[in-house]
Short mmCIF file of C-alpha atoms and ligand atoms in Angstrom, two decimals:
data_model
loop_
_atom_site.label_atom_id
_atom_site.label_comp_id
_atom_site.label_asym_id
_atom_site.label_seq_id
_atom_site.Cartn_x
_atom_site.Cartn_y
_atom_site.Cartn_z
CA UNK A 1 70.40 -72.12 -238.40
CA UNK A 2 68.18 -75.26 -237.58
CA UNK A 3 68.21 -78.37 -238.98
CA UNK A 4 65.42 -80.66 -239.48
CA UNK A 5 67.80 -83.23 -238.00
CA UNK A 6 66.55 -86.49 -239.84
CA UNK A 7 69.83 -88.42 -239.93
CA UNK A 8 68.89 -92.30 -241.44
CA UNK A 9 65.94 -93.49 -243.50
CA UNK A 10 63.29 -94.80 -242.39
CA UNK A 11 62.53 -98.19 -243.44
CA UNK A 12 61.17 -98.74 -246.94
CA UNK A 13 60.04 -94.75 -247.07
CA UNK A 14 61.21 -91.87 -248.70
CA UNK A 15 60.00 -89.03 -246.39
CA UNK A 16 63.12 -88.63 -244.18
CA UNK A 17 64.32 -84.82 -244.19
CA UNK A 18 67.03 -84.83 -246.28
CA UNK A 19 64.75 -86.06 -249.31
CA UNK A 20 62.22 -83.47 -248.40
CA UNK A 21 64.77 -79.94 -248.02
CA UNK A 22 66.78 -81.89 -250.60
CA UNK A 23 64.26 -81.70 -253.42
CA UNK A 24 63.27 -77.75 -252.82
CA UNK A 25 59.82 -78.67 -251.73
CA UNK A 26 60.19 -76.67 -248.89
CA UNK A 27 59.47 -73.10 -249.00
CA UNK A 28 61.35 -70.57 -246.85
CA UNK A 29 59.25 -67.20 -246.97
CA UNK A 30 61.01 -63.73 -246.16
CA UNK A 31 58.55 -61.98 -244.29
CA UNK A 32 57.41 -58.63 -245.42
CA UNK A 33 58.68 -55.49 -244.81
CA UNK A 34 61.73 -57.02 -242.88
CA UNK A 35 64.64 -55.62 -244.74
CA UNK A 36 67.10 -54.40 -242.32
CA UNK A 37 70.04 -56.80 -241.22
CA UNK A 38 69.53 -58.76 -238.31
CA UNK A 39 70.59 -56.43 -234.82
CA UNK A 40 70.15 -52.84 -237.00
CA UNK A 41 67.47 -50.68 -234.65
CA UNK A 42 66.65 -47.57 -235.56
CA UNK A 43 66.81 -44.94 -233.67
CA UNK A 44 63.12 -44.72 -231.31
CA UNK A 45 61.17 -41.35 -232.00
CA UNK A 46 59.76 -39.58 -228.85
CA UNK A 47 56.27 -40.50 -228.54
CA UNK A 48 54.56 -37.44 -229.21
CA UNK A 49 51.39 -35.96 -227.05
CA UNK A 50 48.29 -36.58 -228.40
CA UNK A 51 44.60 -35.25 -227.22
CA UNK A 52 47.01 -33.97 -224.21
CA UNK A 53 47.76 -37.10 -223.09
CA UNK A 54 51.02 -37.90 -222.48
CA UNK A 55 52.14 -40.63 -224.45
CA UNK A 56 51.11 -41.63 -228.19
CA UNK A 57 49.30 -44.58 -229.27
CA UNK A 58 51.89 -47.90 -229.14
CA UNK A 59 50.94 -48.81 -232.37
CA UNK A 60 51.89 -45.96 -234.34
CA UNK A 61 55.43 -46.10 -232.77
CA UNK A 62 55.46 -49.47 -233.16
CA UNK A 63 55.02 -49.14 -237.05
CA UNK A 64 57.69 -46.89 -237.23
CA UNK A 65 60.14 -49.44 -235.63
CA UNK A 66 59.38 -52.18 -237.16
CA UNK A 67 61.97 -52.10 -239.86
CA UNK A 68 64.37 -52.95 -237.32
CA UNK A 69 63.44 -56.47 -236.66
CA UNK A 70 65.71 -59.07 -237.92
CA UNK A 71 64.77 -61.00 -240.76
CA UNK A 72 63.49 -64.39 -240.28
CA UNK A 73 62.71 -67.06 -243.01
CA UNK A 74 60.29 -70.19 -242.22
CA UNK A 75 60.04 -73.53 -243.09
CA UNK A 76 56.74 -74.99 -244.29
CA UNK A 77 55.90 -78.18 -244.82
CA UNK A 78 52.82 -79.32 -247.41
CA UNK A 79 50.68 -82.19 -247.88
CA UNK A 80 53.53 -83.34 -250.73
CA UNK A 81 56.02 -83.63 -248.25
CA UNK A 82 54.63 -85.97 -246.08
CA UNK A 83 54.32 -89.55 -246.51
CA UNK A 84 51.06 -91.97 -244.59
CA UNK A 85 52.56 -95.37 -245.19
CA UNK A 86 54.80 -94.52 -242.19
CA UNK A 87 51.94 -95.67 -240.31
CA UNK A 88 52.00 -98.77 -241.85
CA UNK A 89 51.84 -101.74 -239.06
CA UNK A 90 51.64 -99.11 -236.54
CA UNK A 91 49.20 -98.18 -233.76
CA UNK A 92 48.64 -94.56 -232.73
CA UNK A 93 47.09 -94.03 -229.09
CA UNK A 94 45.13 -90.53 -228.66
CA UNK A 95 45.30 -89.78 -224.61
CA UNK A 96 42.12 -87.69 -224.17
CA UNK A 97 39.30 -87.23 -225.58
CA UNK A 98 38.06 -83.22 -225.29
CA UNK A 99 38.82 -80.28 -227.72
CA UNK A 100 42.11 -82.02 -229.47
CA UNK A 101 41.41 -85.44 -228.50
CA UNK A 102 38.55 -85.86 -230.09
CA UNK A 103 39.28 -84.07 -233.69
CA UNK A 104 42.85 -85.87 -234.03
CA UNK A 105 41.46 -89.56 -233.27
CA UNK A 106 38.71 -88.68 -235.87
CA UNK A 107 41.01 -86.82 -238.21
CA UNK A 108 43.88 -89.95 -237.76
CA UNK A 109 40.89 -93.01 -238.23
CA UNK A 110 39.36 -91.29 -241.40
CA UNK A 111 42.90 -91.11 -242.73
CA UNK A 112 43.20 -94.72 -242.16
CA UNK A 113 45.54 -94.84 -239.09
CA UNK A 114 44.96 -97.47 -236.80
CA UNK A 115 43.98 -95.38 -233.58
CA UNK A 116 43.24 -96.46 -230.12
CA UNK A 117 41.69 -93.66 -227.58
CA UNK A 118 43.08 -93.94 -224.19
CA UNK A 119 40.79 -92.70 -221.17
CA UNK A 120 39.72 -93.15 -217.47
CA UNK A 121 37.26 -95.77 -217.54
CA UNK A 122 35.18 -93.25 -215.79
CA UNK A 123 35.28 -90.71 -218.36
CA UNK A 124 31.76 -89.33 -219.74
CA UNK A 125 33.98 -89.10 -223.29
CA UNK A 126 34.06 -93.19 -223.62
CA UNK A 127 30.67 -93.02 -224.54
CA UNK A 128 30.96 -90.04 -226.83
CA UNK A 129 34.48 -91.90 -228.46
CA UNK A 130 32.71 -95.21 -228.60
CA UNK A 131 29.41 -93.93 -230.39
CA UNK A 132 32.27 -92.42 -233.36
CA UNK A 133 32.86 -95.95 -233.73
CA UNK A 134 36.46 -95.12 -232.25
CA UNK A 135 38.49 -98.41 -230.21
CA UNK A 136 38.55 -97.24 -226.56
CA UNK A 137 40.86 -98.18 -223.89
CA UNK A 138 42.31 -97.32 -220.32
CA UNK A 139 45.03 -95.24 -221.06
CA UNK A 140 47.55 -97.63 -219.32
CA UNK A 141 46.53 -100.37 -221.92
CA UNK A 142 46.39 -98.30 -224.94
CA UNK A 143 49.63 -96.70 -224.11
CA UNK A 144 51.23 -100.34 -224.10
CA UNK A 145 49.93 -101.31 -227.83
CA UNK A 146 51.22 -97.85 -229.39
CA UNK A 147 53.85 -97.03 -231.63
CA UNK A 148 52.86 -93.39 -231.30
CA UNK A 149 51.31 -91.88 -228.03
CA UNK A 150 50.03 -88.49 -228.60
CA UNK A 151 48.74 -86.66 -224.83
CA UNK A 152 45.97 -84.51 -225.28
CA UNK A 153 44.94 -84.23 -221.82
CA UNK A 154 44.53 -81.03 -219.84
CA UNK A 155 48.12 -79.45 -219.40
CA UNK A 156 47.99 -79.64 -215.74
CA UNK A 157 46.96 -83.03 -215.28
CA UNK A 158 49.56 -84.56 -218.15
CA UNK A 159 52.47 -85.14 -215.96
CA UNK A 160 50.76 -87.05 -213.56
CA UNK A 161 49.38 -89.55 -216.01
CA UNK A 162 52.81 -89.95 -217.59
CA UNK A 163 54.26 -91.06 -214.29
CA UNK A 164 51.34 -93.50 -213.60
CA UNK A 165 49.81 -94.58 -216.72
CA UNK A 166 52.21 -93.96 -220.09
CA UNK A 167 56.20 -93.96 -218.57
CA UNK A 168 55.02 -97.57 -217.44
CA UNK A 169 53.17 -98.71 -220.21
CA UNK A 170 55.49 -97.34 -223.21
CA UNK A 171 56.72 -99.93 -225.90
CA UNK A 172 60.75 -99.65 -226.24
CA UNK A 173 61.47 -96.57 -229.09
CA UNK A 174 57.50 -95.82 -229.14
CA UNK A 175 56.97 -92.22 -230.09
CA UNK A 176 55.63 -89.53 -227.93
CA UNK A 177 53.92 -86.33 -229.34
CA UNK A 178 51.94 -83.37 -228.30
CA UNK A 179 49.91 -80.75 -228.90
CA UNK A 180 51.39 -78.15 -226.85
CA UNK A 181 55.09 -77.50 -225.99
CA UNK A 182 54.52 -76.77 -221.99
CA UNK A 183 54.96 -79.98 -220.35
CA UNK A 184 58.03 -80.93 -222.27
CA UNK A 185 59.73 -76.90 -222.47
CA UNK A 186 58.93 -76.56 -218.75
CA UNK A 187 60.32 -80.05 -217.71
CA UNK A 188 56.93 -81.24 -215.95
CA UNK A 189 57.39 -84.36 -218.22
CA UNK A 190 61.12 -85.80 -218.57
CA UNK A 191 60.93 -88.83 -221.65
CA UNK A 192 63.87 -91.49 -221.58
CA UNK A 193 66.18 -90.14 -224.13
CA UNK A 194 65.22 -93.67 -226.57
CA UNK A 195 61.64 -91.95 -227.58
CA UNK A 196 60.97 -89.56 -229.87
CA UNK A 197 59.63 -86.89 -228.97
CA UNK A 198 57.69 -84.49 -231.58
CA UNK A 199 55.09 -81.78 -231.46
CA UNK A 200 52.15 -81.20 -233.57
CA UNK A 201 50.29 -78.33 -232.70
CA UNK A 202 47.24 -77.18 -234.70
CA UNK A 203 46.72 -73.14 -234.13
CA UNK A 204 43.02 -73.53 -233.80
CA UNK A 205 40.77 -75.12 -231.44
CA UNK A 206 40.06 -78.61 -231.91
CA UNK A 207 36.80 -78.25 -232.78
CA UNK A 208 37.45 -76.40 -235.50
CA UNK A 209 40.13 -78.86 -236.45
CA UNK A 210 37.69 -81.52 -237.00
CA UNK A 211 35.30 -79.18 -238.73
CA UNK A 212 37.89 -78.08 -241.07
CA UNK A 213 38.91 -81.91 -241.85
CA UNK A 214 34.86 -83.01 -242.30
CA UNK A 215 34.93 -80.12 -244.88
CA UNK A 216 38.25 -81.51 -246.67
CA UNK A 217 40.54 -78.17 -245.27
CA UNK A 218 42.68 -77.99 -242.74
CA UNK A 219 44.15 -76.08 -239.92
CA UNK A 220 47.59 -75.06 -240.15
CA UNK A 221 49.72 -76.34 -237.54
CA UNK A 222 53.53 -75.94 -236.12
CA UNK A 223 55.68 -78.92 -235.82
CA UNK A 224 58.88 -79.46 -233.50
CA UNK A 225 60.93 -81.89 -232.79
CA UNK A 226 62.64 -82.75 -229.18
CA UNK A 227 64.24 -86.17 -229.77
CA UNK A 228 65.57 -88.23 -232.71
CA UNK A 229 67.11 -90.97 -230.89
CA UNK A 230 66.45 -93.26 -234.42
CA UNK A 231 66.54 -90.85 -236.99
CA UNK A 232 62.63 -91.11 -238.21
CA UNK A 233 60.74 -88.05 -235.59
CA UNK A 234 60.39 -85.77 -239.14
CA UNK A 235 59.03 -87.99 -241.47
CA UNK A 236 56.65 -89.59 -238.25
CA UNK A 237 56.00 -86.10 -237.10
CA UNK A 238 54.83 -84.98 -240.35
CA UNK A 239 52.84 -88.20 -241.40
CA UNK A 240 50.98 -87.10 -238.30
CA UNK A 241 50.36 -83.71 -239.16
CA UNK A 242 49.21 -85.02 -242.95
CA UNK A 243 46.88 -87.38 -241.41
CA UNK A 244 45.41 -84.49 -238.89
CA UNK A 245 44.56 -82.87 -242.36
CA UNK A 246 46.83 -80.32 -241.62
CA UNK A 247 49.37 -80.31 -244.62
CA UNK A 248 46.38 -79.53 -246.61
CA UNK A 249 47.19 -75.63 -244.85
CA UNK A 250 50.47 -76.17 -243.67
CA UNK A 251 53.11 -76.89 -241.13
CA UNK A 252 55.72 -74.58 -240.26
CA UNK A 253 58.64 -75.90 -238.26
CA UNK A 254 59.18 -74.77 -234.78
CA UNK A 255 60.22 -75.60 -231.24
CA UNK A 256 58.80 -76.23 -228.28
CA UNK A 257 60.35 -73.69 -226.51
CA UNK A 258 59.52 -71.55 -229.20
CA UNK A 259 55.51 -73.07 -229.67
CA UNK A 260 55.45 -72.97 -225.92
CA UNK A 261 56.27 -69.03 -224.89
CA UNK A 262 55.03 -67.54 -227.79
CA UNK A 263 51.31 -69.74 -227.30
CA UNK A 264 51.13 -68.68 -223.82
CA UNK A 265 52.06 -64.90 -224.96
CA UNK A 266 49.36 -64.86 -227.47
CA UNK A 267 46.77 -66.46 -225.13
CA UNK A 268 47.57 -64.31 -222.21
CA UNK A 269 48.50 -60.99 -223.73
CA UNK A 270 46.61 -61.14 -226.94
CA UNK A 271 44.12 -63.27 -228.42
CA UNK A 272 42.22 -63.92 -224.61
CA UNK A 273 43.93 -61.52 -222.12
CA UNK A 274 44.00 -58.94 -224.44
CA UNK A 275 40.65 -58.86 -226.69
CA UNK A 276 38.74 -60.36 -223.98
CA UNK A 277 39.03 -57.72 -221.40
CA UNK A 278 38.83 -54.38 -223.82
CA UNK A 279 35.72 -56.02 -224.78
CA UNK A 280 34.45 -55.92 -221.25
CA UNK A 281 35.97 -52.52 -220.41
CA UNK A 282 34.63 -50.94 -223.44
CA UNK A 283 31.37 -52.52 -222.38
CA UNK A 284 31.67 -51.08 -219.06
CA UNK A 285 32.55 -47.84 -219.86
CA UNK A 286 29.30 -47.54 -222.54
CA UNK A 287 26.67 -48.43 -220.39
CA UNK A 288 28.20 -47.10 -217.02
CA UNK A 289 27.83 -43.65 -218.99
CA UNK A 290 24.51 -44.47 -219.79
CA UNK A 291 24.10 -46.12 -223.31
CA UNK A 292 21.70 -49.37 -223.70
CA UNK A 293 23.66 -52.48 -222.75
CA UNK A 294 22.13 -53.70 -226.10
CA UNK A 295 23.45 -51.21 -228.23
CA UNK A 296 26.73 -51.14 -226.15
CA UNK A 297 27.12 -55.14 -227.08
CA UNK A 298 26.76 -54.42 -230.62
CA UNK A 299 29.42 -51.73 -230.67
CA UNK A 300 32.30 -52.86 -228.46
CA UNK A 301 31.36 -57.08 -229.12
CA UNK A 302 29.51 -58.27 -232.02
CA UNK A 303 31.31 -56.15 -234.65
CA UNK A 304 34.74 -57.56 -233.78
CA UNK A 305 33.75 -61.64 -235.59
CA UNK A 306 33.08 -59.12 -238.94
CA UNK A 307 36.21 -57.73 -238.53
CA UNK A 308 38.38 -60.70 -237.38
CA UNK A 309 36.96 -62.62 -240.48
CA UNK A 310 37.66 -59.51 -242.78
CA UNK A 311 41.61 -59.38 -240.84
CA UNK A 312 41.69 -63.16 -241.58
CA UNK A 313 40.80 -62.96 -245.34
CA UNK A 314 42.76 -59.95 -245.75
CA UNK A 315 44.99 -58.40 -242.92
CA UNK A 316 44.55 -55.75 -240.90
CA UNK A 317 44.92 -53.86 -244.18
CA UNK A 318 41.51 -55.21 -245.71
CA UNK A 319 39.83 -55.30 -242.24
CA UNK A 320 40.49 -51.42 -242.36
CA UNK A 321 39.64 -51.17 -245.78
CA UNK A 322 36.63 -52.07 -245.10
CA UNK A 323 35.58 -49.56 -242.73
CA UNK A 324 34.73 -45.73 -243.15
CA UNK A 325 37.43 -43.06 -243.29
CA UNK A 326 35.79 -41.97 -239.63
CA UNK A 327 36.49 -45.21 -237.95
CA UNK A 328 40.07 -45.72 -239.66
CA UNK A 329 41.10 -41.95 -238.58
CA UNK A 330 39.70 -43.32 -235.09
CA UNK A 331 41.44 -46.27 -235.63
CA UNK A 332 44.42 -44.80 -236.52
CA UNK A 333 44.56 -41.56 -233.10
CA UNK A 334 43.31 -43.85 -230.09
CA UNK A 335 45.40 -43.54 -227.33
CA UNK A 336 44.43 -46.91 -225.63
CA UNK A 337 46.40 -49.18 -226.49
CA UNK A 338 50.24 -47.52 -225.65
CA UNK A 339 53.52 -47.59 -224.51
CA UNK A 340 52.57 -48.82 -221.11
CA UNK A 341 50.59 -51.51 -222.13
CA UNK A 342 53.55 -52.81 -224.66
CA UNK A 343 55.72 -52.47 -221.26
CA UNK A 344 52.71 -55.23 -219.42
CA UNK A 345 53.30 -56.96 -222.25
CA UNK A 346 57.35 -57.26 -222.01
CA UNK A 347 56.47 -58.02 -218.32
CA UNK A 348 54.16 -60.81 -218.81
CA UNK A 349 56.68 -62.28 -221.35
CA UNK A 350 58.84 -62.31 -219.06
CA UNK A 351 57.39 -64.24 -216.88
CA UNK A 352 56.44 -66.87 -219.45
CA UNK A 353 59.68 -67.11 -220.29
CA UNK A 354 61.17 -67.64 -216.54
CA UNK A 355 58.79 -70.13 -215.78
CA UNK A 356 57.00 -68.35 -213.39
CA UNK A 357 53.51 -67.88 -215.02
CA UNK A 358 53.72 -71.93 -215.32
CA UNK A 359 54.79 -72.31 -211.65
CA UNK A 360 52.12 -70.57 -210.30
CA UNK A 361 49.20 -72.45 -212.61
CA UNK A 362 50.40 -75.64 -211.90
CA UNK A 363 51.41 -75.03 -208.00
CA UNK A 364 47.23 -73.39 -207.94
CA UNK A 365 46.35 -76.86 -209.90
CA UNK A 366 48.19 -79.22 -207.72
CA UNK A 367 46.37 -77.67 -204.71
CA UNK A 368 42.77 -78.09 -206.45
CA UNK A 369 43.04 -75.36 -209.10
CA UNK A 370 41.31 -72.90 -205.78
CA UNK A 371 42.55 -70.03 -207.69
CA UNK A 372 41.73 -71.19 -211.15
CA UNK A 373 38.16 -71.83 -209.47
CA UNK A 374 37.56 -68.83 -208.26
CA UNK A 375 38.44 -67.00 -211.31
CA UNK A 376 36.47 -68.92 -213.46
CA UNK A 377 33.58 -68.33 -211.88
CA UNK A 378 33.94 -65.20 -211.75
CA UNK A 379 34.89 -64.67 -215.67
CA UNK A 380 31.48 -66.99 -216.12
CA UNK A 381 29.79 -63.85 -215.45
CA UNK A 382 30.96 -61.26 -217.69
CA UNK A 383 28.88 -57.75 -217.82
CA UNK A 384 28.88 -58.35 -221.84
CA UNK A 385 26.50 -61.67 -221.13
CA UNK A 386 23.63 -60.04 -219.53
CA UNK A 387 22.41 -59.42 -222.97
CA UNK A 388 24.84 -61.53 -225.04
CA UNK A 389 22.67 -64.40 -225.08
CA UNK A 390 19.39 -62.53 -226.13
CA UNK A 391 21.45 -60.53 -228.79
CA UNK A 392 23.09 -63.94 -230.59
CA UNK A 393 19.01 -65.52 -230.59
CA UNK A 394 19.16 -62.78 -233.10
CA UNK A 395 21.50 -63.78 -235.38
CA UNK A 396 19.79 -67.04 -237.48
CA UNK A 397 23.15 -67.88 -239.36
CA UNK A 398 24.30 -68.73 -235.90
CA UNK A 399 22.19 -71.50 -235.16
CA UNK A 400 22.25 -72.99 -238.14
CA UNK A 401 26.38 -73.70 -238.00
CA UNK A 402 27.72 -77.15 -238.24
CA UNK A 403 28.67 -78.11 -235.15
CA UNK A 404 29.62 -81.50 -234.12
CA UNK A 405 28.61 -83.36 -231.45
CA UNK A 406 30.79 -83.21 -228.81
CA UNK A 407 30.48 -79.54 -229.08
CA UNK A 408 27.31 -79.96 -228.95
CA UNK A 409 26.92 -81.79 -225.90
CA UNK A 410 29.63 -80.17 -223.83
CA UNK A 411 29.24 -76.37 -224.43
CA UNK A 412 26.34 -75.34 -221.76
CA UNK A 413 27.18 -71.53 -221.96
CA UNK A 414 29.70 -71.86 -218.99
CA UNK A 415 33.21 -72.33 -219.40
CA UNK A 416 34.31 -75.66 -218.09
CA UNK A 417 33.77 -78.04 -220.66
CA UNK A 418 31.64 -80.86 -219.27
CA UNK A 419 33.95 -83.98 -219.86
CA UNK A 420 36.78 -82.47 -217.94
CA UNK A 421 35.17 -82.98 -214.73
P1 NAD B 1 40.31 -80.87 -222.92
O1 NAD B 1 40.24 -80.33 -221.55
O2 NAD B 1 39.32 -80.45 -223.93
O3 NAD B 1 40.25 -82.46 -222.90
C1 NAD B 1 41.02 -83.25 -222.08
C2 NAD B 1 40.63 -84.71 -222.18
O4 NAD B 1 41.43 -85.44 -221.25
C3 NAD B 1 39.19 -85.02 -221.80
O5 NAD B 1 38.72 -86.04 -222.63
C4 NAD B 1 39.30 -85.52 -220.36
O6 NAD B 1 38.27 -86.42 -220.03
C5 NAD B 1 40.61 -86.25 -220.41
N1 NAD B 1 41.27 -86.35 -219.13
C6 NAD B 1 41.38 -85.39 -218.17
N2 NAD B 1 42.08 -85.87 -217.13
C7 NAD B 1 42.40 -87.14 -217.43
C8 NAD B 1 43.12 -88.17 -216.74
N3 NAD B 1 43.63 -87.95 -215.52
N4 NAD B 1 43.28 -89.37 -217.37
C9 NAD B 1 42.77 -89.59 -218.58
N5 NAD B 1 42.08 -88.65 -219.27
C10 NAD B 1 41.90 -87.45 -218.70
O7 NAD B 1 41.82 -80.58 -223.41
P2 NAD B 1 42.29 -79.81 -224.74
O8 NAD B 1 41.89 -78.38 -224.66
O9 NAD B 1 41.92 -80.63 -225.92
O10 NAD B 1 43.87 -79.83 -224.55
C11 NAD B 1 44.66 -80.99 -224.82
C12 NAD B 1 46.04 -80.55 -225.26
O11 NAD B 1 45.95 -79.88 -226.51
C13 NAD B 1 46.73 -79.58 -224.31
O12 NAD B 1 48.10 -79.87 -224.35
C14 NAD B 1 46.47 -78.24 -224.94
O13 NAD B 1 47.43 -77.26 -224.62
C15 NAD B 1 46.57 -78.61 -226.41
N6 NAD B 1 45.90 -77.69 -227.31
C16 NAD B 1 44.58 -77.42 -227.13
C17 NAD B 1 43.93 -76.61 -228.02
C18 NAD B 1 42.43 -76.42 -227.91
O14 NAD B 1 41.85 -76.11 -228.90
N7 NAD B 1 41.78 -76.62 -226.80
C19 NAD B 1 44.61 -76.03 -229.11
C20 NAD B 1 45.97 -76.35 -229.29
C21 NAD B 1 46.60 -77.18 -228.38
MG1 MG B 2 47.65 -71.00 -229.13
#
């Protein structure tokens, strides 16, 4: 099993691991349903033919093989677990100032660490960082004052700064952190063995992060640790998810490797990859057999935030709940989703997990991203928009959403977020 791997104390504070797993305050949940012994598979049923297609819907065979997954128990970490006086004396440098950067040097300052924002001179985001009343710095010179660096730049852009900017600049033992395994996992950034290295990774977009904090929530996170080399990466590593607001939801232990395949899985395959082009498809296949594009948006678009929320109150259980006999049986007999596409999934696992999906993003970014380009362009352009923007006008609730300010000045309706560039 894995050990949270705090070995001394650190100095004057009582937050290293073996206080915190010592004391029960850590909660190990069994996760539902999950009661066969690790390895047992039941035997697979033979998908059966449905509507005279050939093979039955994934999901239902998937339900009937779940039993056989092995059980696994995580560690959570709370707001009582995690102790702010580690920041004591210290400085914490945010690199970056977009999504993440911006909610954890706001998040970090109104919990009272001492944060310093490092970016190009150049940037459009000094302005935006300066205005927040935040200290603002080239990177190279914030990097040298910090006791904790924490990179929030683009993935594909972080190991070049490291080489030029933070390897240079970095105090002896200083800390570094992350909000994403990929650099670290994938070896694009290799840290001298005498820095920490930890991982705080909120599972929400950053502007939501910072919306959650302003409104005295939080957004869960996962933490990992790489390297102890003193003994103190837990209780730092937690102290900086507390101060994110996080703890106020929760962290649950992980590792990079771990935060770094299955992110990129759920991106790809899932959450983006997956949702975002049935949503098109189904769009496609409404209006190309002749239904309004308005009504089509409505059916195969706008209905899905209802149901997400409902899912994230409740499961899929009270999302289906909700709905009418006639959509669960729907629900419940589509043949879309099947074996095949689990198979595309397996496949594009795969090739998270051999490195190749990151080779060939950063070998397209280290050649100007032509690729990349191309495709976002493209994707800027989705069917769905020709009357998504006239459809949302509709919806008042909308418009009247907090939003902060950098999300207000950077989102123009096109991807690319302005202070990238
Ligand atoms: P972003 O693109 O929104 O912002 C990047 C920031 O870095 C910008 O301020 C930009 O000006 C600055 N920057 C770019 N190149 C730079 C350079 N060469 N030198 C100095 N500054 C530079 O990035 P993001 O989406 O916030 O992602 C940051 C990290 O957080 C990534 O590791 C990402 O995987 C992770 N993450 C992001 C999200 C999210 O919500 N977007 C969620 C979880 C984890
Ligand atoms: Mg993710």
């Amino acid at each position: 099993p894995v050990h949270a791997g705090a070995k001394g104390k650190s100095a004057g504070h009582n937050v290293d691991m073996g206080d915190v797993r010592g004391s029960g305050r850590t909660r190990t949940i069994p996760q539902k349903g999950m009661t066969f012994p690790r390895g047992h598979n039941p035997p697979r049923r033979k998908p059966s033919a449905i509507n005279g297609l050939p093979d039955a819907s994934c999901a239902r065979q998937h339900r009937q093989d779940i039993k056989g997954a092995p059980i696994m128990a995580a560690t959570i970490w709370y707001e009582k677990d995690a102790d702010l006086s580690v920041f004591d004396g210290k400085k914490v440098a945010i690199l970056g100032y977009g999504s993440q950067g911006h909610a954890h040097a706001l998040n970090l300052r109104d919990s009272g660490v001492d944060v310093v924002v490092g970016l190009r001179p150049t940037s459009k985001s000094v302005e935006f960082a300066k205005e927040q009343g935040l200290e603002v710095k080239p990177v190279g010179e914030a990097v040298a004052e910090a006791d904790v660096v924490m990179i929030l730049l683009p993935d594909q852009y972080q190991a070049a700064v490291y080489k030029k900017d933070v390897e240079p600049n970095l105090k002896p033992g200083a800390a570094l952190a992350f909000a994403h395994g990929f650099n670290i996992h994938y070896g694009y950034i290799k840290p001298s063995e005498d820095h920490p290295v930890f991982m705080v990774a909120p599972k929400g977009p950053g502007h939501i992060v910072r919306r959650e904090y302003a409104a005295g929530r939080g957004v869960p996170v996962v933490v990992a640790v790489e390297q102890d080399p003193d003994g103190k990466t837990w209780p730092l590593c937690l102290a900086y998810a507390k101060a994110l607001g996080a703890l106020r939801a929760g962290a649950i232990k992980t590792t990079f490797t771990e935060e770094t395949e299955t992110d990129l899985f759920g991106e790809q395959d899932v959450l983006m990859g997956g949702i975002n082009h049935l949503c098109d498809l189904g769009f496609d296949v409404l209006t190309e057999a002749g239904y309004q594009p308005e009504i089509a948006y409505f059916e195969v678009f706008h209905e899905l935030k209802m149901l997400v929320d409902l899912a994230n109150e409740g499961g899929l259980n009270k999302a289906r709940w909700s709905c009418s006999d006639t959509a669960q049986y729907g629900d419940y007999t589509s043949t879309v989703i099947t074996e095949e596409t689990k198979k595309r999934m397996q496949y594009q696992l795969k090739r998270i997990q051999d490195g190749s999906f990151a080779k060939e993003f950063m070998d397209d970014q280290a050649a100007g991203a032509p690729k990349f380009k191309k495709l976002q362009e493209e994707y800027s352009h989705p069917h769905l928009e020709t009357v998504g923007p006239k459809l949302r006008a509709m919806f008042s609730w909308n418009n009247a959403e907090a939003k902060d300010k950098d999300e207000a000045e950077s989102f123009n309706g096109k991807i690319a977020r302005t202070q990238v560039q």
